[in-house]
Amino acid sequence: MSEQTPASFLPERFRVLSGSALKMIAIITMLIDHTAVVLLSQYAPACRTIFFIGDKGFSFYRICRDIGRVAFPIFCFLLVEGFLHTRNRFKYGRNLLLFALISEIPWNFMFAGTWRCEKQNVFFTLFLGYAAFCAIEHFRESQWMQLLCVLALLLVSVYLNADYGWRGYVFLLIMYWFRYYKTAQAVIGSCWLYYEWKACFAFLSINMYNGKRGFIRGKAAKYFFYAFYPLHITILVILRRVLFP
């Protein structure tokens, strides 16, 4: 992570979150979301409406799912930061693809209860976005090649049907193209996420980023955050089998 204070639409005094803090926010909100998907969805009291806003009812399950919406934009932001500051872009991309493959079986069991699922995990979406970043940088002298690569990867994202799909892939491009224009990034990104409007709240924490690495350092900590995704899904699936046989 860069040690310089990045661009933000918030005043300097509000930029108090390090990269480590953003990672923690992302994985905690993701854990809340996936706990709701795997466990709370099976527990009837958690799905009962506890209050209304207008004519829309909210259950504990629904609240947890809404909290989880902020995770993906933060992960996308962190991916852009990682791309810009990594020492080895090939290794970074390889790790994304490796953990996409590792995560696929736990992901399939989480949503389909079998080894096979028609929808792939979010690591594939992140990998395709990362590949697009690399292509844009590599072909910086040729806009036609940039466009060709971006469109080809868009077609791959449609075919794969990974989590967040082609919309998630395009959102990653928005986060990359407007990385130095935070107001535009937040406005355009929020408009693009109209179908998941709760995710727009992620831009508050993203713009509280201070450019510092934070308390998470070292190779072991880095790989823990890769491994957390398949690991927590596996634990949740096992708990579902035990609690709701």
Coordinates of C-alpha atoms in Angstrom, one line a residue, residues 9-96:
F9 CA -14.0 13.5 -1.4
L10 CA -13.7 13.6 2.4
P11 CA -11.7 16.1 4.4
E12 CA -8.2 15.0 5.6
R13 CA -9.3 14.5 9.2
F14 CA -11.8 11.8 8.2
R15 CA -9.2 9.7 6.4
V16 CA -8.5 7.4 9.3
L17 CA -8.7 3.9 7.8
S18 CA -5.6 1.9 6.7
G19 CA -5.6 -0.8 4.1
S20 CA -5.7 -3.3 7.0
A21 CA -8.8 -1.7 8.4
L22 CA -10.6 -1.8 5.1
K23 CA -9.7 -5.5 4.7
M24 CA -11.2 -6.2 8.1
I25 CA -14.4 -4.3 7.2
A26 CA -14.6 -6.3 4.0
I27 CA -14.2 -9.7 5.5
I28 CA -16.4 -9.1 8.5
T29 CA -19.3 -7.8 6.3
M30 CA -18.7 -10.7 3.9
L31 CA -18.9 -13.1 6.8
I32 CA -22.1 -11.6 8.0
D33 CA -23.6 -11.9 4.5
H34 CA -22.5 -15.5 4.0
T35 CA -23.7 -16.5 7.5
A36 CA -27.1 -15.2 6.6
V37 CA -27.0 -17.1 3.3
V38 CA -25.9 -20.4 4.7
L39 CA -27.3 -20.5 8.3
L40 CA -29.9 -17.8 8.9
S41 CA -31.8 -18.7 5.8
Q42 CA -32.4 -22.1 7.4
Y43 CA -33.6 -20.7 10.7
A44 CA -37.2 -19.5 10.5
P45 CA -37.2 -16.9 13.4
A46 CA -34.3 -15.1 11.6
C47 CA -36.5 -14.7 8.5
R48 CA -39.5 -13.2 10.3
T49 CA -40.2 -9.6 9.7
I50 CA -39.2 -7.5 12.8
F51 CA -40.0 -4.0 11.4
F52 CA -41.3 -2.2 8.4
I53 CA -40.0 0.9 6.5
G54 CA -42.9 1.9 4.4
D55 CA -44.3 -1.3 2.9
K56 CA -41.0 -3.1 3.0
G57 CA -40.4 -5.6 5.8
F58 CA -37.0 -6.3 7.3
S59 CA -35.9 -9.5 9.1
F60 CA -32.7 -10.2 10.8
Y61 CA -31.7 -12.3 7.8
R62 CA -32.5 -9.4 5.4
I63 CA -30.5 -6.9 7.6
C64 CA -27.4 -9.2 7.5
R65 CA -27.7 -9.6 3.7
D66 CA -27.9 -5.8 3.3
I67 CA -24.8 -5.3 5.6
G68 CA -22.9 -7.7 3.4
R69 CA -23.5 -5.6 0.2
V70 CA -20.6 -3.2 1.2
A71 CA -18.0 -6.0 1.0
F72 CA -17.7 -6.3 -2.8
P73 CA -16.9 -2.6 -3.5
I74 CA -14.3 -2.6 -0.8
F75 CA -12.7 -5.7 -2.2
C76 CA -12.7 -4.1 -5.7
F77 CA -11.0 -1.0 -4.3
L78 CA -8.4 -3.1 -2.6
L79 CA -7.8 -5.0 -5.8
V80 CA -7.1 -1.8 -7.7
E81 CA -4.7 -0.7 -4.9
G82 CA -3.0 -4.1 -5.0
F83 CA -2.6 -3.9 -8.7
L84 CA -1.1 -0.4 -8.5
H85 CA 1.4 -1.2 -5.8
T86 CA 2.3 -4.9 -6.1
R87 CA 5.9 -5.8 -6.9
N88 CA 5.0 -8.8 -9.0
R89 CA 1.8 -8.5 -11.1
F90 CA 2.1 -12.0 -12.5
K91 CA 2.2 -13.5 -9.0
Y92 CA -0.7 -11.4 -7.8
G93 CA -2.8 -12.5 -10.7
R94 CA -1.7 -16.2 -10.3
N95 CA -2.8 -16.1 -6.6
L96 CA -6.3 -14.7 -7.6

